[in-house]
Coordinates of C-alpha atoms and ligand atoms in Angstrom, one line a residue:
M232 CA 24.7 -10.9 -0.6
K233 CA 23.9 -11.9 3.0
T234 CA 20.6 -9.6 4.5
L235 CA 21.7 -8.3 7.7
L236 CA 18.7 -8.1 9.9
L237 CA 18.6 -4.9 12.2
K238 CA 16.7 -3.9 15.5
D239 CA 15.7 -0.6 16.8
N240 CA 18.6 0.7 18.8
E241 CA 20.5 3.6 18.3
Q242 CA 23.9 1.2 16.8
D243 CA 21.5 0.0 14.5
I244 CA 19.9 2.7 12.9
I245 CA 23.4 4.3 12.4
K246 CA 24.3 0.8 10.5
A247 CA 21.2 1.5 8.2
A248 CA 22.1 5.1 7.9
E249 CA 25.9 4.1 6.6
I250 CA 24.4 1.7 4.6
L251 CA 22.1 4.0 2.6
K252 CA 24.6 6.2 2.4
A253 CA 26.5 3.7 0.8
G254 CA 24.0 3.0 -2.1
G255 CA 22.9 0.0 -0.5
L256 CA 18.9 -1.0 0.1
V257 CA 17.4 -0.8 3.5
G258 CA 13.7 -2.6 5.0
M259 CA 12.1 0.4 6.4
P260 CA 9.4 -0.2 8.9
T261 CA 6.8 2.6 8.8
E262 CA 2.8 2.9 10.4
T263 CA 2.0 1.8 6.9
V264 CA 3.4 -1.0 5.4
Y265 CA 7.3 -1.9 5.5
G266 CA 9.1 0.1 2.4
L267 CA 12.3 -0.8 0.7
A268 CA 14.4 2.4 1.4
A269 CA 17.0 4.3 -1.1
N270 CA 19.2 7.2 -1.1
A271 CA 16.5 8.6 -3.5
L272 CA 19.1 11.2 -4.8
N273 CA 21.4 8.8 -5.8
P274 CA 20.3 7.0 -9.8
N275 CA 22.1 3.8 -9.5
A276 CA 20.4 2.9 -5.5
V277 CA 17.4 3.6 -6.7
A278 CA 17.7 1.2 -10.0
N279 CA 18.9 -1.7 -7.6
I280 CA 15.0 -1.0 -6.1
F281 CA 14.1 -2.0 -9.3
K282 CA 16.1 -5.1 -9.6
A283 CA 15.5 -6.4 -6.3
K284 CA 11.9 -6.3 -6.5
G285 CA 11.5 -7.0 -9.9
R286 CA 9.8 -3.9 -10.6
P287 CA 8.8 -2.0 -14.1
M288 CA 11.0 0.6 -14.4
D289 CA 7.9 2.9 -15.5
N290 CA 6.3 2.8 -11.9
P291 CA 7.6 5.5 -10.1
L292 CA 8.4 5.4 -5.8
I293 CA 8.1 7.7 -3.0
V294 CA 10.1 9.7 -1.6
H295 CA 10.2 9.6 2.0
I296 CA 11.7 13.0 4.6
S297 CA 10.9 13.7 8.0
S298 CA 9.9 17.0 7.5
F299 CA 7.8 19.2 5.5
E300 CA 10.7 21.4 5.2
D301 CA 12.8 18.9 3.7
I302 CA 10.3 19.3 0.8
K303 CA 12.7 22.7 0.1
K304 CA 15.4 22.1 2.3
F305 CA 16.2 18.6 -0.2
G306 CA 15.1 20.2 -3.7
L307 CA 12.4 17.7 -4.1
A308 CA 9.8 20.3 -5.5
S309 CA 9.3 22.9 -8.0
E310 CA 6.4 24.4 -6.5
I311 CA 5.0 23.8 -3.1
P312 CA 1.4 24.4 -3.0
A313 CA -0.8 26.2 0.1
K314 CA -3.3 22.9 -0.3
A315 CA 0.4 20.8 0.3
K316 CA 0.7 23.4 3.4
L317 CA -2.5 22.3 4.9
L318 CA -2.8 18.7 3.9
A319 CA 0.9 18.6 5.6
E320 CA -0.5 20.1 8.5
N321 CA -3.4 18.3 9.1
F322 CA -1.9 14.8 7.8
W323 CA 1.9 14.4 8.4
P324 CA 3.6 12.7 10.0
G325 CA 0.9 9.7 8.8
P326 CA -0.3 7.9 5.9
L327 CA -0.6 10.2 2.8
T328 CA 1.1 10.6 0.5
V329 CA 0.9 14.3 -2.0
I330 CA 2.5 14.0 -5.5
L331 CA 4.0 17.4 -6.5
K332 CA 5.7 18.9 -9.7
K333 CA 9.1 17.7 -8.9
G334 CA 12.2 19.1 -8.4
S335 CA 15.6 19.1 -11.3
I336 CA 17.3 17.3 -8.8
I337 CA 14.9 14.6 -8.6
P338 CA 16.6 11.8 -10.3
D339 CA 14.7 10.0 -13.9
E340 CA 14.4 6.5 -12.0
V341 CA 12.5 8.0 -9.2
S342 CA 9.3 9.3 -11.2
A343 CA 9.8 7.5 -13.8
G344 CA 10.0 10.1 -15.9
L345 CA 7.0 11.9 -15.3
D346 CA 7.3 15.8 -14.4
T347 CA 6.1 14.9 -10.7
V348 CA 7.0 13.2 -7.3
A349 CA 5.3 11.5 -4.7
I350 CA 5.9 12.6 -0.7
R351 CA 5.3 11.3 2.0
Y352 CA 6.6 12.2 5.7
P353 CA 5.6 8.9 7.7
S354 CA 5.0 9.0 11.5
H355 CA 6.9 5.9 12.1
K356 CA 9.1 6.2 14.7
I357 CA 11.9 3.9 13.3
A358 CA 11.4 5.6 9.7
N359 CA 11.7 8.8 11.2
K360 CA 14.9 8.0 13.3
L361 CA 16.1 6.6 9.8
I362 CA 15.7 9.5 7.4
K363 CA 17.2 11.6 9.8
A364 CA 20.1 9.5 10.4
A365 CA 20.8 9.5 6.4
D366 CA 20.5 13.3 6.2
L367 CA 18.6 12.3 3.2
P368 CA 15.5 11.8 1.1
L369 CA 14.9 7.9 0.9
A370 CA 13.2 6.7 -1.8
A371 CA 10.5 3.6 -1.0
P372 CA 8.2 1.6 -2.7
S373 CA 7.0 -1.5 -0.5
A374 CA 9.3 -3.7 0.2
N375 CA 7.7 -7.1 -1.9
L376 CA 8.4 -9.4 -4.7
S377 CA 6.4 -7.5 -7.6
G378 CA 3.0 -8.5 -7.5
S379 CA 3.0 -10.3 -4.3
P380 CA 0.8 -7.8 -1.3
S381 CA 2.9 -5.5 0.8
P382 CA 5.0 -7.0 3.4
T383 CA 3.6 -5.7 7.2
T384 CA 6.6 -7.4 9.3
A385 CA 9.7 -7.5 8.9
Q386 CA 9.4 -11.4 8.7
H387 CA 7.1 -11.1 5.1
V388 CA 10.1 -8.9 3.4
V389 CA 12.5 -11.8 4.8
N390 CA 10.6 -13.9 2.7
D391 CA 10.5 -11.9 -0.7
L392 CA 13.4 -10.3 -0.6
N393 CA 16.2 -12.5 1.8
G394 CA 19.9 -11.6 0.0
K395 CA 18.3 -9.5 -2.9
I396 CA 18.8 -6.1 -0.2
D397 CA 21.6 -5.2 2.8
A398 CA 19.2 -5.3 5.6
V399 CA 16.2 -5.1 7.2
I400 CA 15.0 -2.9 10.4
D401 CA 12.5 -5.6 12.4
G402 CA 10.0 -2.5 13.7
G403 CA 7.1 -5.1 14.6
T404 CA 3.6 -5.1 12.4
S405 CA 2.9 -2.4 10.8
D406 CA -0.3 -0.2 12.1
V407 CA -2.5 0.4 9.4
G408 CA -1.9 -2.6 6.8
L409 CA -2.4 -0.7 4.0
E410 CA 0.0 1.3 1.4
S411 CA -0.9 5.2 2.2
T412 CA -3.0 7.3 0.5
V413 CA -2.2 8.9 -2.7
I414 CA -3.5 12.6 -4.0
T415 CA -2.2 14.9 -6.2
L416 CA -1.9 18.4 -6.3
A417 CA -0.1 18.6 -9.3
Q418 CA -4.0 19.4 -11.1
N419 CA -6.7 21.7 -9.3
P420 CA -9.1 20.2 -8.5
P421 CA -6.8 17.1 -6.7
K422 CA -7.3 13.7 -7.4
L423 CA -7.4 10.8 -5.1
L424 CA -5.5 8.5 -6.9
R425 CA -5.3 5.7 -4.0
P426 CA -7.3 5.2 -1.4
G427 CA -5.4 4.5 2.2
G428 CA -6.0 5.7 6.2
V429 CA -6.5 9.2 5.1
T430 CA -9.8 9.0 3.3
L431 CA -11.9 11.1 0.8
E432 CA -14.0 12.7 3.7
M433 CA -10.9 13.4 6.0
L434 CA -9.2 15.5 2.3
E435 CA -12.5 17.3 1.5
N436 CA -12.5 18.7 5.0
V437 CA -9.8 20.3 4.8
I438 CA -8.9 21.3 0.8
G439 CA -12.3 21.5 -0.5
K440 CA -13.0 19.4 -3.7
V441 CA -11.3 16.3 -4.4
L442 CA -11.9 14.4 -7.2
V443 CA -11.7 10.3 -7.3
D444 CA -9.3 9.0 -10.4
N445 CA -11.3 6.0 -12.2
A446 CA -9.2 3.3 -11.6
V447 CA -9.3 3.4 -7.6
L448 CA -12.6 1.5 -8.4
N449 CA -13.0 0.5 -11.8
K450 CA -10.7 -1.7 -14.0
L451 CA -8.6 -0.1 -16.8
E452 CA -9.7 -0.2 -19.9
D453 CA -6.3 -1.5 -22.1
N454 CA -6.2 1.5 -24.2
V455 CA -6.2 4.0 -20.9
T456 CA -3.1 5.9 -19.6
P457 CA -2.9 5.8 -15.6
A458 CA -2.7 8.6 -13.5
S459 CA -1.2 7.1 -11.1
P460 CA 1.2 3.5 -13.4
G461 CA 0.7 1.6 -10.3
M462 CA -2.7 1.3 -10.8
K463 CA -2.4 -0.3 -14.0
Y464 CA -0.8 -3.7 -12.9
K465 CA -2.4 -6.5 -10.5
H466 CA -1.5 -6.4 -7.2
Y467 CA -2.0 -8.2 -4.7
A468 CA -3.7 -11.3 -6.0
P469 CA -3.0 -14.6 -3.9
K470 CA -2.8 -17.9 -6.1
A471 CA -6.5 -18.7 -5.4
N472 CA -9.2 -17.4 -7.4
V473 CA -10.8 -14.6 -5.0
I474 CA -14.4 -13.4 -6.3
I475 CA -16.9 -11.0 -4.2
L476 CA -20.0 -11.6 -3.2
K477 CA -21.8 -8.7 -3.3
A478 CA -24.7 -10.1 -1.2
G479 CA -26.6 -9.3 2.0
D480 CA -25.6 -11.3 5.4
N481 CA -27.4 -14.4 4.9
A482 CA -27.4 -14.4 1.3
F483 CA -23.8 -14.2 1.8
I484 CA -23.2 -17.2 3.9
D485 CA -26.4 -19.2 1.8
F486 CA -24.5 -19.0 -1.3
I487 CA -20.8 -20.8 0.4
N488 CA -22.3 -23.9 2.3
L489 CA -24.0 -24.5 -0.7
N490 CA -20.5 -24.1 -3.0
K491 CA -18.5 -25.8 0.2
S492 CA -15.5 -27.9 -0.5
Q493 CA -12.1 -28.6 0.3
E494 CA -11.1 -26.4 -3.0
V495 CA -13.2 -23.4 -0.8
A496 CA -13.0 -20.7 1.6
A497 CA -13.9 -16.8 2.3
I498 CA -13.1 -14.1 3.3
C499 CA -15.9 -13.1 6.0
Y500 CA -16.5 -11.1 9.3
D501 CA -16.0 -12.3 12.8
E502 CA -20.1 -12.6 12.4
D503 CA -20.3 -15.1 9.8
M504 CA -17.7 -17.4 11.6
E505 CA -19.1 -20.4 12.4
K506 CA -21.8 -20.6 10.2
L507 CA -19.9 -21.2 7.5
N508 CA -18.7 -24.8 7.0
V509 CA -15.6 -24.0 4.8
K510 CA -12.2 -22.5 5.9
T511 CA -12.9 -18.5 6.9
F512 CA -10.3 -16.0 6.9
S513 CA -12.3 -12.7 9.1
L514 CA -11.6 -9.3 8.2
G515 CA -12.7 -8.2 11.5
K516 CA -16.1 -7.0 13.2
K517 CA -18.6 -6.3 10.5
G518 CA -18.5 -2.5 9.9
D519 CA -14.8 -1.8 11.6
S520 CA -12.7 -1.0 8.4
A521 CA -9.4 0.1 10.2
K522 CA -9.2 -3.1 11.3
H523 CA -10.0 -5.1 7.7
A524 CA -7.5 -2.7 6.2
H525 CA -4.7 -3.6 9.3
N526 CA -5.7 -7.6 8.4
L527 CA -6.4 -7.8 4.8
F528 CA -2.5 -8.4 3.3
E529 CA -2.1 -10.8 6.2
I530 CA -5.0 -12.9 5.1
L531 CA -4.1 -12.6 1.7
R532 CA -0.5 -14.0 2.2
E533 CA -2.2 -17.0 4.8
I534 CA -4.4 -18.0 1.5
D535 CA -1.5 -18.7 -0.6
V536 CA 0.2 -20.7 2.3
N537 CA -2.8 -22.8 2.2
K538 CA -2.0 -24.9 -1.3
N539 CA -5.2 -26.8 -2.0
I540 CA -7.5 -23.5 -1.5
K541 CA -8.2 -22.7 -5.2
T542 CA -11.3 -20.1 -5.4
V543 CA -12.6 -17.9 -2.2
Y544 CA -15.4 -15.9 -1.9
S545 CA -15.0 -12.6 -0.1
R546 CA -17.6 -9.8 1.5
C547 CA -17.6 -7.1 -0.1
P548 CA -16.2 -4.4 1.6
E549 CA -18.7 -0.7 2.1
I550 CA -17.3 2.2 -0.3
K551 CA -16.9 4.4 2.7
G552 CA -14.1 5.9 4.6
V553 CA -11.2 3.4 4.8
G554 CA -13.0 0.6 3.7
M555 CA -13.0 2.7 0.0
A556 CA -9.1 1.2 0.8
V557 CA -9.7 -2.2 1.7
Y558 CA -12.4 -2.9 -1.6
N559 CA -9.2 -0.5 -4.0
R560 CA -6.9 -3.4 -2.8
L561 CA -9.6 -6.1 -2.7
I562 CA -10.9 -5.7 -6.0
R563 CA -7.6 -6.4 -7.8
A564 CA -6.7 -9.3 -5.2
A565 CA -9.7 -10.9 -6.9
G566 CA -8.6 -9.1 -10.4
F567 CA -12.2 -7.5 -10.6
E568 CA -14.1 -10.6 -10.2
V569 CA -17.5 -9.3 -8.4
K570 CA -20.6 -11.7 -8.4
D571 CA -23.5 -9.5 -7.9
L572 CA -26.2 -11.7 -5.4
E573 CA -28.3 -9.1 -5.4
K574 CA -28.8 -9.1 -8.9
L575 CA -29.5 -12.8 -9.5
Ligands
LIG753 O1 2.4 3.6 2.1 C1 2.8 3.8 1.4 O2 3.1 4.6 0.5 C2 4.3 2.6 0.9 C3 5.1 2.9 2.1 C4 6.4 2.3 2.0 O3 5.3 3.9 2.4 N1 4.5 2.9 0.1 C5 3.6 2.1 -1.5 O4 5.1 3.0 -2.7 O5 3.1 2.0 -0.8 P1 4.6 1.9 -4.1 O6 6.0 2.1 -4.9 O7 4.5 0.5 -3.6 O8 3.7 2.3 -4.3 C6 3.5 4.4 -4.8 C7 2.4 4.2 -5.5 C8 1.9 3.5 -6.9 O9 0.8 2.9 -7.8 C9 2.9 4.8 -7.8 O10 2.4 4.8 -9.3 C10 2.6 5.9 -7.4 O11 2.2 5.7 -6.0 N2 3.0 6.6 -7.8 C11 4.5 7.3 -7.1 N3 5.4 8.4 -7.7 C12 3.9 9.2 -8.4 C13 3.5 10.0 -9.9 N4 4.7 11.1 -9.9 N5 2.4 10.0 -10.1 C14 1.8 9.2 -9.9 N6 1.9 8.3 -9.1 C15 2.5 8.3 -8.4
LIG754 MG1 4.1 -1.5 -3.9

């Protein structure tokens, strides 16, 4: 199959919508990461998403809509709790996914057999135009091969999926750079399943107490079934061995410089760069979590391009605000390997 490269113009959006209506797959820019979209109500089209990505069938997909009313219009959920409306009023369109009890129209391929469905109204203009033009709810996971970092440019999508999908629309670089926050309202109190651009603090300001799933910050025990199936898969891991260093500014620099070699690199802050004697990948200025989120996946992909790098020591993000999302992705890239220099 030849993958069409489409642009943000009316003709190309219509073309992409036609592909979706016919059961095809389209790489779609969103403000978080690029998604691989298909008609959420067409089980065959959805099954093809799993094939193209090599994604395990037990990992459910997010359904993308272009207004809160779409939930009712398409019959996506069997119940729309008051808290869903509150979250929508405050954070939609935007990087927040809400899990509700599913409507009977949702194919098992989308929900992976669960009795719930994940729903998101993205803010990216192209995603909105495409959903409206297709007049369909669009199931879309991140548009990467399963196991590699989520794509934040159309080029990343092409690198992973060229020849396996019908088209990709180029919408430039994704703003947020990390996948959406996922919260389930299918239980009370609601629970945060994946941290993202809409932070725990922001959610609690609007709907009160929100629990944090244990898998957000910790490694799952082998015998535990995760609330969100995606949590159990190793994610975003570059081929090099990533190790998070819990350390103060100087201890971080001294440790790495003592262990320097051609095979060692560092994921650090701007302020560290000139003090480190190894190859550096900066997340941005210290404290600027939104910037760190924006840069992380690009950095993980770049590390893979440098084949001689075997070990990467990383700064440990602060676990608050958007920093919780950065930490959540980094510990997975590190296979949960954290070295606490403060305790040595
Ligand atoms: O920002 C995003 O959310 C991007 C863009 C494209 O919208 N999408 C994305 O999709 O990250 P994906 O498939 O890579 O991640 C979806 C996550 C997975 O961890 C999955 O297990 C979880 O959401 N999920 C989906 N439906 C669920 C459900 N019904 N219950 C629990 N977790 C669910
Ligand atoms: Mg993904």
